PDB file of C-alpha atoms in Angstrom:
ATOM      1  CA  MET A 925     102.351  87.313  92.543  1.00  0.00           C
ATOM      2  CA  ASN A 926     102.898  90.589  92.713  1.00  0.00           C
ATOM      3  CA  TRP A 927     100.645  91.567  91.248  1.00  0.00           C
ATOM      4  CA  ILE A 928      97.950  90.196  93.073  1.00  0.00           C
ATOM      5  CA  LEU A 929     100.026  92.260  96.361  1.00  0.00           C
ATOM      6  CA  LEU A 930      99.050  95.117  94.247  1.00  0.00           C
ATOM      7  CA  ILE A 931      95.450  94.292  93.981  1.00  0.00           C
ATOM      8  CA  ILE A 932      94.934  93.313  97.674  1.00  0.00           C
ATOM      9  CA  GLY A 933      97.106  96.800  98.962  1.00  0.00           C
ATOM     10  CA  GLY A 934      94.608  98.891  95.932  1.00  0.00           C
ATOM     11  CA  LEU A 935      91.435  97.101  97.725  1.00  0.00           C
ATOM     12  CA  PHE A 936      92.676  97.855 101.726  1.00  0.00           C
ATOM     13  CA  GLU A 937      93.472 101.682  99.553  1.00  0.00           C
ATOM     14  CA  VAL A 938      89.673 101.821  99.176  1.00  0.00           C
ATOM     15  CA  GLY A 939      89.482 100.342 102.389  1.00  0.00           C
ATOM     16  CA  PHE A 940      91.172 103.861 103.398  1.00  0.00           C
ATOM     17  CA  ALA A 941      89.247 105.987 101.397  1.00  0.00           C
ATOM     18  CA  SER A 942      85.959 104.928 102.958  1.00  0.00           C
ATOM     19  CA  CYS A 943      86.905 104.923 106.569  1.00  0.00           C
ATOM     20  CA  LEU A 944      87.145 108.571 106.021  1.00  0.00           C
ATOM     21  CA  GLY A 945      83.823 108.977 104.305  1.00  0.00           C
ATOM     22  CA  LYS A 946      82.605 106.931 107.758  1.00  0.00           C
ATOM     23  CA  VAL A 947      84.167 109.071 109.658  1.00  0.00           C
ATOM     24  CA  LYS A 948      82.129 111.656 108.254  1.00  0.00           C
ATOM     25  CA  HIS A 949      79.498 110.224 110.966  1.00  0.00           C
ATOM     26  CA  ALA A 950      80.628 109.408 113.497  1.00  0.00           C
ATOM     27  CA  THR A 951      79.872 110.460 116.898  1.00  0.00           C
ATOM     28  CA  GLY A 952      81.816 109.788 120.137  1.00  0.00           C
ATOM     29  CA  ILE A 953      84.033 106.398 119.881  1.00  0.00           C
ATOM     30  CA  ALA A 954      83.273 105.514 116.832  1.00  0.00           C
ATOM     31  CA  VAL A 955      85.057 107.976 115.662  1.00  0.00           C
ATOM     32  CA  TYR A 956      88.161 107.226 116.813  1.00  0.00           C
ATOM     33  CA  GLY A 957      87.732 103.264 115.631  1.00  0.00           C
ATOM     34  CA  TRP A 958      87.319 104.895 111.954  1.00  0.00           C
ATOM     35  CA  TYR A 959      90.842 107.084 112.418  1.00  0.00           C
ATOM     36  CA  GLY A 960      91.932 103.627 113.798  1.00  0.00           C
ATOM     37  CA  GLY A 961      90.471 101.568 110.200  1.00  0.00           C
ATOM     38  CA  PHE A 962      91.995 104.564 108.429  1.00  0.00           C
ATOM     39  CA  LEU A 963      95.960 103.225 109.686  1.00  0.00           C
ATOM     40  CA  VAL A 964      95.066  99.740 109.528  1.00  0.00           C
ATOM     41  CA  CYS A 965      94.177  99.944 105.953  1.00  0.00           C
ATOM     42  CA  LEU A 966      96.801 102.476 104.850  1.00  0.00           C
ATOM     43  CA  ALA A 967      99.681 100.947 106.549  1.00  0.00           C
ATOM     44  CA  ILE A 968      98.767  97.135 104.606  1.00  0.00           C
ATOM     45  CA  SER A 969      98.310  98.973 101.267  1.00  0.00           C
ATOM     46  CA  MET A 970     101.529 100.828 101.516  1.00  0.00           C
ATOM     47  CA  ALA A 971     103.129  97.733 103.025  1.00  0.00           C
ATOM     48  CA  LEU A 972     101.834  95.685  99.561  1.00  0.00           C
ATOM     49  CA  LEU A 973     102.910  98.024  97.223  1.00  0.00           C
ATOM     50  CA  ILE A 974     106.140  98.196  98.646  1.00  0.00           C
ATOM     51  CA  LYS A 975     106.682  94.659  98.331  1.00  0.00           C
ATOM     52  CA  ALA A 976     104.869  94.871  94.298  1.00  0.00           C
ATOM     53  CA  THR A 977     107.362  97.346  93.305  1.00  0.00           C
ATOM     54  CA  GLN A 978     110.153  95.415  94.328  1.00  0.00           C
ATOM     55  CA  THR A 979     109.357  93.537  91.496  1.00  0.00           C
ATOM     56  CA  LEU A 980     106.577  96.053  89.127  1.00  0.00           C
ATOM     57  CA  PRO A 981     108.011  99.186  87.987  1.00  0.00           C
ATOM     58  CA  ILE A 982     107.485 101.383  89.820  1.00  0.00           C
ATOM     59  CA  GLY A 983     105.133 104.079  87.453  1.00  0.00           C
ATOM     60  CA  THR A 984     102.724 101.087  86.356  1.00  0.00           C
ATOM     61  CA  ALA A 985     102.814  99.844  90.077  1.00  0.00           C
ATOM     62  CA  TYR A 986     101.855 103.067  91.958  1.00  0.00           C
ATOM     63  CA  ALA A 987      99.211 103.750  88.634  1.00  0.00           C
ATOM     64  CA  VAL A 988      97.399 100.790  88.847  1.00  0.00           C
ATOM     65  CA  TRP A 989      97.214 100.906  92.243  1.00  0.00           C
ATOM     66  CA  THR A 990      95.930 104.308  92.651  1.00  0.00           C
ATOM     67  CA  GLY A 991      94.260 103.631  89.889  1.00  0.00           C
ATOM     68  CA  ILE A 992      92.221 100.573  91.685  1.00  0.00           C
ATOM     69  CA  GLY A 993      92.056 102.577  95.047  1.00  0.00           C
ATOM     70  CA  ALA A 994      89.499 105.249  92.507  1.00  0.00           C
ATOM     71  CA  VAL A 995      87.340 102.753  90.957  1.00  0.00           C
ATOM     72  CA  GLY A 996      87.043 101.260  94.451  1.00  0.00           C
ATOM     73  CA  THR A 997      86.337 104.282  96.514  1.00  0.00           C
ATOM     74  CA  VAL A 998      83.297 105.735  93.426  1.00  0.00           C
ATOM     75  CA  LEU A 999      82.037 102.578  93.998  1.00  0.00           C
ATOM     76  CA  VAL A1000      82.048 102.926  97.393  1.00  0.00           C
ATOM     77  CA  GLY A1001      80.474 105.851  97.187  1.00  0.00           C
ATOM     78  CA  ILE A1002      77.844 104.899  95.025  1.00  0.00           C
ATOM     79  CA  PHE A1003      76.463 101.941  96.854  1.00  0.00           C
ATOM     80  CA  VAL A1004      77.557 102.574 100.446  1.00  0.00           C
ATOM     81  CA  PHE A1005      77.320 106.472 100.071  1.00  0.00           C
ATOM     82  CA  LYS A1006      73.861 106.592  97.288  1.00  0.00           C
ATOM     83  CA  GLU A1007      76.653 109.916  95.713  1.00  0.00           C
ATOM     84  CA  SER A1008      75.553 110.301  92.305  1.00  0.00           C
ATOM     85  CA  VAL A1009      75.287 107.977  89.473  1.00  0.00           C
ATOM     86  CA  GLU A1010      76.014 109.741  85.889  1.00  0.00           C
ATOM     87  CA  PHE A1011      76.063 109.447  82.292  1.00  0.00           C
ATOM     88  CA  TRP A1012      80.104 110.842  82.848  1.00  0.00           C
ATOM     89  CA  ARG A1013      81.069 110.154  85.842  1.00  0.00           C
ATOM     90  CA  VAL A1014      80.636 106.012  84.675  1.00  0.00           C
ATOM     91  CA  PHE A1015      82.128 106.633  81.615  1.00  0.00           C
ATOM     92  CA  PHE A1016      85.229 108.307  83.123  1.00  0.00           C
ATOM     93  CA  LEU A1017      85.878 105.765  85.750  1.00  0.00           C
ATOM     94  CA  MET A1018      85.076 103.214  82.461  1.00  0.00           C
ATOM     95  CA  THR A1019      88.403 104.427  80.736  1.00  0.00           C
ATOM     96  CA  LEU A1020      89.794 103.914  83.849  1.00  0.00           C
ATOM     97  CA  ILE A1021      88.924 100.477  84.387  1.00  0.00           C
ATOM     98  CA  ALA A1022      90.291 100.469  81.010  1.00  0.00           C
ATOM     99  CA  SER A1023      93.649 101.779  81.351  1.00  0.00           C
ATOM    100  CA  ILE A1024      94.198  99.663  84.303  1.00  0.00           C
ATOM    101  CA  ILE A1025      94.000  96.500  83.215  1.00  0.00           C
ATOM    102  CA  GLY A1026      96.026  98.304  79.333  1.00  0.00           C
ATOM    103  CA  LEU A1027      98.627  99.240  82.234  1.00  0.00           C
ATOM    104  CA  LYS A1028      98.632  95.335  83.116  1.00  0.00           C
ATOM    105  CA  PHE A1029      99.091  93.926  79.439  1.00  0.00           C
ATOM    106  CA  VAL A1030     101.638  96.173  78.527  1.00  0.00           C
ATOM    107  CA  SER A1031     103.441  95.842  81.630  1.00  0.00           C
ATOM    108  CA  PRO A1032     106.895  93.990  81.267  1.00  0.00           C
ATOM    109  CA  HIS A1033     106.212  91.483  83.999  1.00  0.00           C
TER     110      HIS A1033
END
């Protein structure tokens, strides 16, 4: 169950990073909405990480959480913010995904 919470927490990390990306292009009152989204996603993400680390090793949990956030944020950057898709960027993204999966399989819980 805590692995599921950790994955959801990682997805909320993608949410707060994406809100930061959107706030750069926002104007007026929308800026506050994106900052509000950032704070909500940040709080949920941290709460889920804290819950997951009650049974999972902190090193593994943190690495997986940040890895999910990093992979998700790169994908949002590519698909939402139209960032570049280059061979090496995709290659290293795939190695990061493989590392996250590897940590899951070698973790004691």
